[in-house]
mmCIF file of C-alpha atoms in Angstrom:
data_model
loop_
_atom_site.group_PDB
_atom_site.id
_atom_site.type_symbol
_atom_site.label_atom_id
_atom_site.label_comp_id
_atom_site.label_asym_id
_atom_site.label_seq_id
_atom_site.Cartn_x
_atom_site.Cartn_y
_atom_site.Cartn_z
ATOM 1 C CA UNK A 1 -31.262 -13.220 6.573
ATOM 2 C CA UNK A 2 -27.579 -13.419 5.939
ATOM 3 C CA UNK A 3 -28.117 -11.911 2.268
ATOM 4 C CA UNK A 4 -30.019 -8.977 3.601
ATOM 5 C CA UNK A 5 -27.554 -8.218 6.202
ATOM 6 C CA UNK A 6 -24.414 -8.448 3.555
ATOM 7 C CA UNK A 7 -26.396 -6.086 1.277
ATOM 8 C CA UNK A 8 -27.110 -3.466 3.911
ATOM 9 C CA UNK A 9 -23.462 -3.368 5.050
ATOM 10 C CA UNK A 10 -22.345 -3.046 1.611
ATOM 11 C CA UNK A 11 -24.542 -0.176 1.246
ATOM 12 C CA UNK A 12 -22.985 1.465 4.310
ATOM 13 C CA UNK A 13 -19.521 0.984 3.159
ATOM 14 C CA UNK A 14 -20.212 2.484 -0.533
ATOM 15 C CA UNK A 15 -21.957 5.429 1.052
ATOM 16 C CA UNK A 16 -25.184 4.535 -0.620
ATOM 17 C CA UNK A 17 -27.638 5.198 2.424
ATOM 18 C CA UNK A 18 -30.675 7.033 0.496
ATOM 19 C CA UNK A 19 -31.770 8.705 3.495
ATOM 20 C CA UNK A 20 -29.901 11.739 5.314
ATOM 21 C CA UNK A 21 -29.668 10.741 8.927
ATOM 22 C CA UNK A 22 -30.745 6.724 8.577
ATOM 23 C CA UNK A 23 -27.721 5.562 9.240
ATOM 24 C CA UNK A 24 -28.594 4.507 12.388
ATOM 25 C CA UNK A 25 -30.703 1.773 10.942
ATOM 26 C CA UNK A 26 -29.236 -1.879 11.147
ATOM 27 C CA UNK A 27 -30.379 -4.763 9.499
ATOM 28 C CA UNK A 28 -34.121 -5.236 10.846
ATOM 29 C CA UNK A 29 -35.081 -8.469 12.541
ATOM 30 C CA UNK A 30 -38.053 -10.570 11.252
ATOM 31 C CA UNK A 31 -41.131 -8.748 12.340
ATOM 32 C CA UNK A 32 -44.730 -10.031 11.999
ATOM 33 C CA UNK A 33 -47.414 -7.703 10.686
ATOM 34 C CA UNK A 34 -49.473 -6.641 13.743
ATOM 35 C CA UNK A 35 -53.349 -6.551 13.094
ATOM 36 C CA UNK A 36 -54.001 -5.041 16.246
ATOM 37 C CA UNK A 37 -54.084 -1.321 16.035
ATOM 38 C CA UNK A 38 -55.205 0.839 19.225
ATOM 39 C CA UNK A 39 -55.880 4.439 19.203
ATOM 40 C CA UNK A 40 -54.075 6.680 21.672
ATOM 41 C CA UNK A 41 -54.999 10.105 23.220
ATOM 42 C CA UNK A 42 -52.480 12.972 22.844
ATOM 43 C CA UNK A 43 -51.890 13.636 26.378
ATOM 44 C CA UNK A 44 -49.827 9.930 26.160
ATOM 45 C CA UNK A 45 -47.590 10.847 23.272
ATOM 46 C CA UNK A 46 -44.286 9.276 23.158
ATOM 47 C CA UNK A 47 -41.275 11.572 23.049
ATOM 48 C CA UNK A 48 -37.943 10.845 22.014
ATOM 49 C CA UNK A 49 -35.190 12.907 21.461
ATOM 50 C CA UNK A 50 -33.717 13.539 18.374
ATOM 51 C CA UNK A 51 -30.181 12.569 18.282
ATOM 52 C CA UNK A 52 -27.896 12.878 15.372
ATOM 53 C CA UNK A 53 -25.345 10.161 14.856
ATOM 54 C CA UNK A 54 -22.082 9.639 12.957
ATOM 55 C CA UNK A 55 -22.122 8.295 9.692
ATOM 56 C CA UNK A 56 -20.239 5.009 11.254
ATOM 57 C CA UNK A 57 -22.641 4.455 13.909
ATOM 58 C CA UNK A 58 -24.905 1.795 13.420
ATOM 59 C CA UNK A 59 -27.005 0.943 16.663
ATOM 60 C CA UNK A 60 -29.567 -1.753 16.350
ATOM 61 C CA UNK A 61 -32.995 -1.593 15.613
ATOM 62 C CA UNK A 62 -35.187 -1.639 18.795
ATOM 63 C CA UNK A 63 -37.236 -4.480 19.607
ATOM 64 C CA UNK A 64 -40.516 -4.428 17.816
ATOM 65 C CA UNK A 65 -43.683 -3.010 19.571
ATOM 66 C CA UNK A 66 -46.302 -5.561 20.019
ATOM 67 C CA UNK A 67 -48.884 -3.647 18.120
ATOM 68 C CA UNK A 68 -48.854 -0.083 16.283
ATOM 69 C CA UNK A 69 -50.804 2.428 18.154
ATOM 70 C CA UNK A 70 -52.467 5.314 16.006
ATOM 71 C CA UNK A 71 -51.809 8.477 17.792
ATOM 72 C CA UNK A 72 -54.609 10.986 17.523
ATOM 73 C CA UNK A 73 -53.651 14.494 16.836
ATOM 74 C CA UNK A 74 -53.494 17.409 19.276
ATOM 75 C CA UNK A 75 -56.263 20.133 18.694
ATOM 76 C CA UNK A 76 -54.246 23.060 19.139
ATOM 77 C CA UNK A 77 -57.028 25.725 18.487
ATOM 78 C CA UNK A 78 -57.924 27.757 21.639
ATOM 79 C CA UNK A 79 -61.410 28.463 22.634
ATOM 80 C CA UNK A 80 -60.541 32.034 24.194
ATOM 81 C CA UNK A 81 -58.232 34.890 23.052
ATOM 82 C CA UNK A 82 -54.651 34.166 23.147
ATOM 83 C CA UNK A 83 -54.018 36.936 25.283
ATOM 84 C CA UNK A 84 -55.954 35.550 28.144
ATOM 85 C CA UNK A 85 -53.984 32.128 27.938
ATOM 86 C CA UNK A 86 -50.623 33.420 26.842
ATOM 87 C CA UNK A 87 -48.783 33.369 30.373
ATOM 88 C CA UNK A 88 -50.159 29.870 31.192
ATOM 89 C CA UNK A 89 -48.965 28.517 27.911
ATOM 90 C CA UNK A 90 -45.603 29.988 28.271
ATOM 91 C CA UNK A 91 -45.229 28.808 31.800
ATOM 92 C CA UNK A 92 -46.095 25.212 30.783
ATOM 93 C CA UNK A 93 -44.010 25.037 27.761
ATOM 94 C CA UNK A 94 -40.794 26.544 29.562
ATOM 95 C CA UNK A 95 -41.163 23.734 32.216
ATOM 96 C CA UNK A 96 -41.027 21.295 29.292
ATOM 97 C CA UNK A 97 -44.484 20.479 28.355
ATOM 98 C CA UNK A 98 -44.313 19.914 24.646
ATOM 99 C CA UNK A 99 -47.694 19.739 23.943
ATOM 100 C CA UNK A 100 -47.987 23.296 25.267
ATOM 101 C CA UNK A 101 -45.186 24.359 23.408
ATOM 102 C CA UNK A 102 -46.653 22.987 20.178
ATOM 103 C CA UNK A 103 -49.850 24.735 20.855
ATOM 104 C CA UNK A 104 -48.335 27.848 21.859
ATOM 105 C CA UNK A 105 -46.164 28.157 18.788
ATOM 106 C CA UNK A 106 -49.306 27.131 16.288
ATOM 107 C CA UNK A 107 -51.537 29.876 18.008
ATOM 108 C CA UNK A 108 -48.703 32.346 17.741
ATOM 109 C CA UNK A 109 -48.171 31.561 14.033
ATOM 110 C CA UNK A 110 -51.982 31.716 13.414
ATOM 111 C CA UNK A 111 -51.765 35.201 14.483
ATOM 112 C CA UNK A 112 -48.708 36.158 12.520
ATOM 113 C CA UNK A 113 -51.282 36.579 9.731
ATOM 114 C CA UNK A 114 -53.738 38.626 11.656
ATOM 115 C CA UNK A 115 -53.852 42.458 11.814
ATOM 116 C CA UNK A 116 -51.542 43.807 14.230
ATOM 117 C CA UNK A 117 -53.544 46.792 15.390
ATOM 118 C CA UNK A 118 -56.498 48.506 14.291
ATOM 119 C CA UNK A 119 -54.871 50.624 11.738
ATOM 120 C CA UNK A 120 -53.854 47.198 9.931
ATOM 121 C CA UNK A 121 -57.302 45.893 10.528
ATOM 122 C CA UNK A 122 -59.095 48.889 8.943
ATOM 123 C CA UNK A 123 -56.836 48.551 6.047
ATOM 124 C CA UNK A 124 -57.703 44.911 5.669
ATOM 125 C CA UNK A 125 -61.398 45.341 6.149
ATOM 126 C CA UNK A 126 -61.427 48.206 3.155
ATOM 127 C CA UNK A 127 -59.810 45.761 1.015
ATOM 128 C CA UNK A 128 -62.275 43.200 1.480
ATOM 129 C CA UNK A 129 -64.942 45.738 0.849
ATOM 130 C CA UNK A 130 -63.422 46.772 -2.440
ATOM 131 C CA UNK A 131 -63.512 43.192 -3.538
ATOM 132 C CA UNK A 132 -67.073 43.235 -3.037
ATOM 133 C CA UNK A 133 -66.976 40.450 -0.297
ATOM 134 C CA UNK A 134 -70.177 38.659 0.529
ATOM 135 C CA UNK A 135 -69.387 38.980 4.428
ATOM 136 C CA UNK A 136 -67.607 35.770 4.984
ATOM 137 C CA UNK A 137 -64.160 37.090 4.686
ATOM 138 C CA UNK A 138 -64.876 39.950 6.696
ATOM 139 C CA UNK A 139 -66.342 38.145 9.554
ATOM 140 C CA UNK A 140 -63.277 36.097 9.507
ATOM 141 C CA UNK A 141 -60.950 38.947 9.611
ATOM 142 C CA UNK A 142 -62.704 40.387 12.574
ATOM 143 C CA UNK A 143 -62.961 36.939 14.457
ATOM 144 C CA UNK A 144 -59.164 36.377 13.733
ATOM 145 C CA UNK A 145 -58.314 40.015 14.886
ATOM 146 C CA UNK A 146 -60.123 39.477 18.091
ATOM 147 C CA UNK A 147 -58.447 36.158 18.793
ATOM 148 C CA UNK A 148 -55.134 37.644 18.312
ATOM 149 C CA UNK A 149 -55.588 41.157 19.879
ATOM 150 C CA UNK A 150 -52.754 42.491 22.134
ATOM 151 C CA UNK A 151 -50.243 39.923 21.043
ATOM 152 C CA UNK A 152 -47.543 42.062 19.499
ATOM 153 C CA UNK A 153 -45.017 41.271 16.779
ATOM 154 C CA UNK A 154 -42.179 40.277 18.666
ATOM 155 C CA UNK A 155 -44.502 37.755 20.592
ATOM 156 C CA UNK A 156 -46.045 36.461 17.222
ATOM 157 C CA UNK A 157 -42.419 35.847 15.855
ATOM 158 C CA UNK A 158 -41.474 33.714 19.148
ATOM 159 C CA UNK A 159 -43.693 30.981 17.553
ATOM 160 C CA UNK A 160 -40.334 29.432 15.881
ATOM 161 C CA UNK A 161 -38.714 29.419 19.088
ATOM 162 C CA UNK A 162 -41.315 26.967 20.674
ATOM 163 C CA UNK A 163 -42.037 25.192 17.585
ATOM 164 C CA UNK A 164 -38.450 24.393 17.043
ATOM 165 C CA UNK A 165 -37.945 23.450 20.927
ATOM 166 C CA UNK A 166 -40.628 20.758 20.750
ATOM 167 C CA UNK A 167 -39.599 19.662 17.635
ATOM 168 C CA UNK A 168 -35.934 19.069 18.818
ATOM 169 C CA UNK A 169 -37.412 17.282 21.750
ATOM 170 C CA UNK A 170 -39.313 14.690 19.618
ATOM 171 C CA UNK A 171 -42.819 15.952 19.317
ATOM 172 C CA UNK A 172 -44.038 14.402 16.082
ATOM 173 C CA UNK A 173 -46.697 17.039 15.327
ATOM 174 C CA UNK A 174 -43.960 19.881 15.871
ATOM 175 C CA UNK A 175 -41.625 17.661 13.726
ATOM 176 C CA UNK A 176 -44.084 17.961 10.822
ATOM 177 C CA UNK A 177 -44.864 21.536 11.147
ATOM 178 C CA UNK A 178 -41.160 22.653 10.812
ATOM 179 C CA UNK A 179 -41.161 21.508 7.297
ATOM 180 C CA UNK A 180 -43.850 24.411 6.643
ATOM 181 C CA UNK A 181 -41.406 27.042 7.696
ATOM 182 C CA UNK A 182 -39.557 28.464 4.701
ATOM 183 C CA UNK A 183 -35.621 28.855 4.526
ATOM 184 C CA UNK A 184 -36.282 32.507 4.013
ATOM 185 C CA UNK A 185 -38.724 32.848 6.857
ATOM 186 C CA UNK A 186 -36.230 31.072 8.941
ATOM 187 C CA UNK A 187 -33.596 33.619 7.936
ATOM 188 C CA UNK A 188 -35.726 36.642 8.814
ATOM 189 C CA UNK A 189 -36.582 35.153 12.302
ATOM 190 C CA UNK A 190 -32.983 34.365 12.734
ATOM 191 C CA UNK A 191 -31.941 38.123 11.865
ATOM 192 C CA UNK A 192 -29.612 36.559 9.494
ATOM 193 C CA UNK A 193 -30.755 38.255 6.178
ATOM 194 C CA UNK A 194 -27.835 40.774 6.253
ATOM 195 C CA UNK A 195 -25.182 37.924 6.559
ATOM 196 C CA UNK A 196 -22.156 37.744 4.205
ATOM 197 C CA UNK A 197 -23.130 35.479 1.146
ATOM 198 C CA UNK A 198 -21.037 32.316 2.415
ATOM 199 C CA UNK A 199 -22.523 32.572 5.971
ATOM 200 C CA UNK A 200 -25.814 33.211 4.623
ATOM 201 C CA UNK A 201 -25.744 30.104 2.476
ATOM 202 C CA UNK A 202 -24.207 27.884 5.297
ATOM 203 C CA UNK A 203 -26.897 28.903 7.973
ATOM 204 C CA UNK A 204 -29.525 28.456 5.285
ATOM 205 C CA UNK A 205 -28.386 24.873 4.423
ATOM 206 C CA UNK A 206 -28.082 23.978 8.375
ATOM 207 C CA UNK A 207 -31.581 24.773 8.585
ATOM 208 C CA UNK A 208 -32.595 22.718 5.854
ATOM 209 C CA UNK A 209 -30.550 19.762 7.202
ATOM 210 C CA UNK A 210 -32.663 20.455 10.561
ATOM 211 C CA UNK A 211 -35.883 19.914 8.747
ATOM 212 C CA UNK A 212 -34.704 16.828 7.011
ATOM 213 C CA UNK A 213 -33.528 15.212 10.154
ATOM 214 C CA UNK A 214 -36.665 16.159 11.930
ATOM 215 C CA UNK A 215 -38.763 14.850 9.150
ATOM 216 C CA UNK A 216 -37.130 11.520 9.133
ATOM 217 C CA UNK A 217 -37.474 11.750 13.026
ATOM 218 C CA UNK A 218 -41.189 12.086 12.803
ATOM 219 C CA UNK A 219 -41.311 9.527 9.875
ATOM 220 C CA UNK A 220 -39.502 6.788 11.804
ATOM 221 C CA UNK A 221 -42.513 7.209 14.433
ATOM 222 C CA UNK A 222 -44.928 6.590 11.805
ATOM 223 C CA UNK A 223 -45.887 10.329 10.590
ATOM 224 C CA UNK A 224 -47.336 9.861 7.154
ATOM 225 C CA UNK A 225 -47.323 13.487 6.806
ATOM 226 C CA UNK A 226 -43.403 13.430 7.108
ATOM 227 C CA UNK A 227 -43.349 10.573 4.692
ATOM 228 C CA UNK A 228 -44.873 12.573 1.947
ATOM 229 C CA UNK A 229 -42.867 15.652 2.564
ATOM 230 C CA UNK A 230 -39.688 13.914 2.338
ATOM 231 C CA UNK A 231 -40.795 12.167 -0.970
ATOM 232 C CA UNK A 232 -41.766 15.446 -2.381
ATOM 233 C CA UNK A 233 -38.454 16.917 -1.396
ATOM 234 C CA UNK A 234 -36.309 14.301 -2.450
ATOM 235 C CA UNK A 235 -38.206 13.877 -5.857
ATOM 236 C CA UNK A 236 -37.030 17.267 -6.638
ATOM 237 C CA UNK A 237 -33.619 16.317 -6.545
ATOM 238 C CA UNK A 238 -32.467 19.313 -4.514
ATOM 239 C CA UNK A 239 -31.527 17.605 -1.185
ATOM 240 C CA UNK A 240 -28.716 15.307 -2.100
ATOM 241 C CA UNK A 241 -27.783 12.391 -3.973
ATOM 242 C CA UNK A 242 -30.039 9.512 -5.264
ATOM 243 C CA UNK A 243 -33.187 11.790 -4.906
ATOM 244 C CA UNK A 244 -35.453 9.661 -7.208
ATOM 245 C CA UNK A 245 -34.561 6.562 -5.351
ATOM 246 C CA UNK A 246 -35.316 7.929 -2.062
ATOM 247 C CA UNK A 247 -38.521 9.200 -3.281
ATOM 248 C CA UNK A 248 -39.192 5.862 -4.517
ATOM 249 C CA UNK A 249 -38.568 4.030 -1.312
ATOM 250 C CA UNK A 250 -40.564 6.399 0.790
ATOM 251 C CA UNK A 251 -43.575 5.946 -1.745
ATOM 252 C CA UNK A 252 -43.547 2.262 -0.971
ATOM 253 C CA UNK A 253 -43.648 3.155 2.806
ATOM 254 C CA UNK A 254 -46.441 5.411 2.347
ATOM 255 C CA UNK A 255 -48.234 2.392 0.187
ATOM 256 C CA UNK A 256 -47.384 0.125 3.257
ATOM 257 C CA UNK A 257 -48.874 2.404 6.091
ATOM 258 C CA UNK A 258 -51.765 4.555 4.240
ATOM 259 C CA UNK A 259 -55.349 3.504 4.936
ATOM 260 C CA UNK A 260 -56.848 6.132 2.653
ATOM 261 C CA UNK A 261 -57.944 4.939 -0.778
ATOM 262 C CA UNK A 262 -56.964 8.404 -2.369
ATOM 263 C CA UNK A 263 -53.242 7.868 -1.098
ATOM 264 C CA UNK A 264 -53.324 4.322 -2.111
ATOM 265 C CA UNK A 265 -54.084 4.977 -5.762
ATOM 266 C CA UNK A 266 -52.147 8.111 -5.987
ATOM 267 C CA UNK A 267 -48.877 6.635 -4.595
ATOM 268 C CA UNK A 268 -49.436 3.202 -6.328
ATOM 269 C CA UNK A 269 -49.121 5.266 -9.557
ATOM 270 C CA UNK A 270 -46.137 7.088 -8.383
ATOM 271 C CA UNK A 271 -44.200 3.950 -7.484
ATOM 272 C CA UNK A 272 -45.226 2.651 -10.911
ATOM 273 C CA UNK A 273 -44.142 5.656 -12.705
ATOM 274 C CA UNK A 274 -40.944 5.867 -11.039
ATOM 275 C CA UNK A 275 -39.948 2.439 -11.814
ATOM 276 C CA UNK A 276 -39.019 3.498 -15.072
ATOM 277 C CA UNK A 277 -36.837 6.139 -13.744
ATOM 278 C CA UNK A 278 -34.783 3.727 -11.666
ATOM 279 C CA UNK A 279 -32.280 0.709 -12.618
ATOM 280 C CA UNK A 280 -32.931 -2.547 -11.188
ATOM 281 C CA UNK A 281 -30.323 -2.276 -8.610
ATOM 282 C CA UNK A 282 -31.716 0.930 -7.433
ATOM 283 C CA UNK A 283 -35.145 -0.445 -7.087
ATOM 284 C CA UNK A 284 -33.793 -3.387 -5.139
ATOM 285 C CA UNK A 285 -31.482 -1.078 -2.947
ATOM 286 C CA UNK A 286 -34.866 1.138 -2.386
ATOM 287 C CA UNK A 287 -36.686 -1.643 -1.465
ATOM 288 C CA UNK A 288 -34.295 -2.730 1.220
ATOM 289 C CA UNK A 289 -34.062 0.390 2.569
ATOM 290 C CA UNK A 290 -37.679 0.851 2.906
ATOM 291 C CA UNK A 291 -38.170 -2.537 4.640
ATOM 292 C CA UNK A 292 -35.426 -1.383 6.979
ATOM 293 C CA UNK A 293 -37.399 1.990 7.768
ATOM 294 C CA UNK A 294 -40.683 -0.093 8.055
ATOM 295 C CA UNK A 295 -38.886 -1.983 10.555
ATOM 296 C CA UNK A 296 -37.801 0.996 12.706
ATOM 297 C CA UNK A 297 -41.464 2.343 12.605
ATOM 298 C CA UNK A 298 -42.785 -1.185 13.705
ATOM 299 C CA UNK A 299 -40.288 -1.102 16.634
ATOM 300 C CA UNK A 300 -41.417 2.515 17.461
ATOM 301 C CA UNK A 301 -45.015 1.203 17.460
ATOM 302 C CA UNK A 302 -46.827 4.338 16.675
ATOM 303 C CA UNK A 303 -48.730 5.623 13.581
ATOM 304 C CA UNK A 304 -49.533 9.144 12.658
ATOM 305 C CA UNK A 305 -52.336 9.245 9.927
ATOM 306 C CA UNK A 306 -52.483 12.294 7.606
#
């Protein structure tokens, strides 16, 4: 244990932490793997505030939970037209209901790709007819239009506000979804496309850093989707130093947590392949950080399967 603590402190001092925002992880206590896994409904989802700590801050890992609880994902799809439920959802979201904020965001985003008015609807139907569609796409276009009818462009663009609100408040499904918002779309929604180059780059980079911190928060609460997204991002080596080593550590976590045979096979191959890309020291450091991250997940006591 002393050796592991010494290694972790050494990594902190030399700035070798692989994860952005993981500097709040100290050397984990010994934790027994729990064999008891419960399923919890979305209504009782744990919510944790996203806090950005300073690089020198290193609070202790919380006590491990007695067992890891598998969280069932919220079904955000509504069974009635959105217009009929918009006011109710907005009121709940504005009162701090994170599940309502997430559901509202997802439905508004669903409508973003739907015909805005009858003129737009006719144009899309005509395009489908030209492609000699068998009727499935045409029926789908009409169904989506009926669901979103009456929701104007400004309302549709509000999806980001509610998604970001829920994500920053610690709602894991919203944190996962934030990773699907491209920087270009964010800049457009923020009205920042005409900024001077330096200001544009800074705002865009700030958004990317927010995405990373939210994904890391989700992964600390056992989101395998977040772990996969982080692994892909870091393997691209476009998100800071030590990208391949970060990806390697994340892949070890995915192997540890995933119960899907396809994921197990895929990430086992990734781990084996990337061993040749790293030095023995990097592999050892990545393994240490992977175990620290796993201790945090066990301490939070939740697991979100893909």
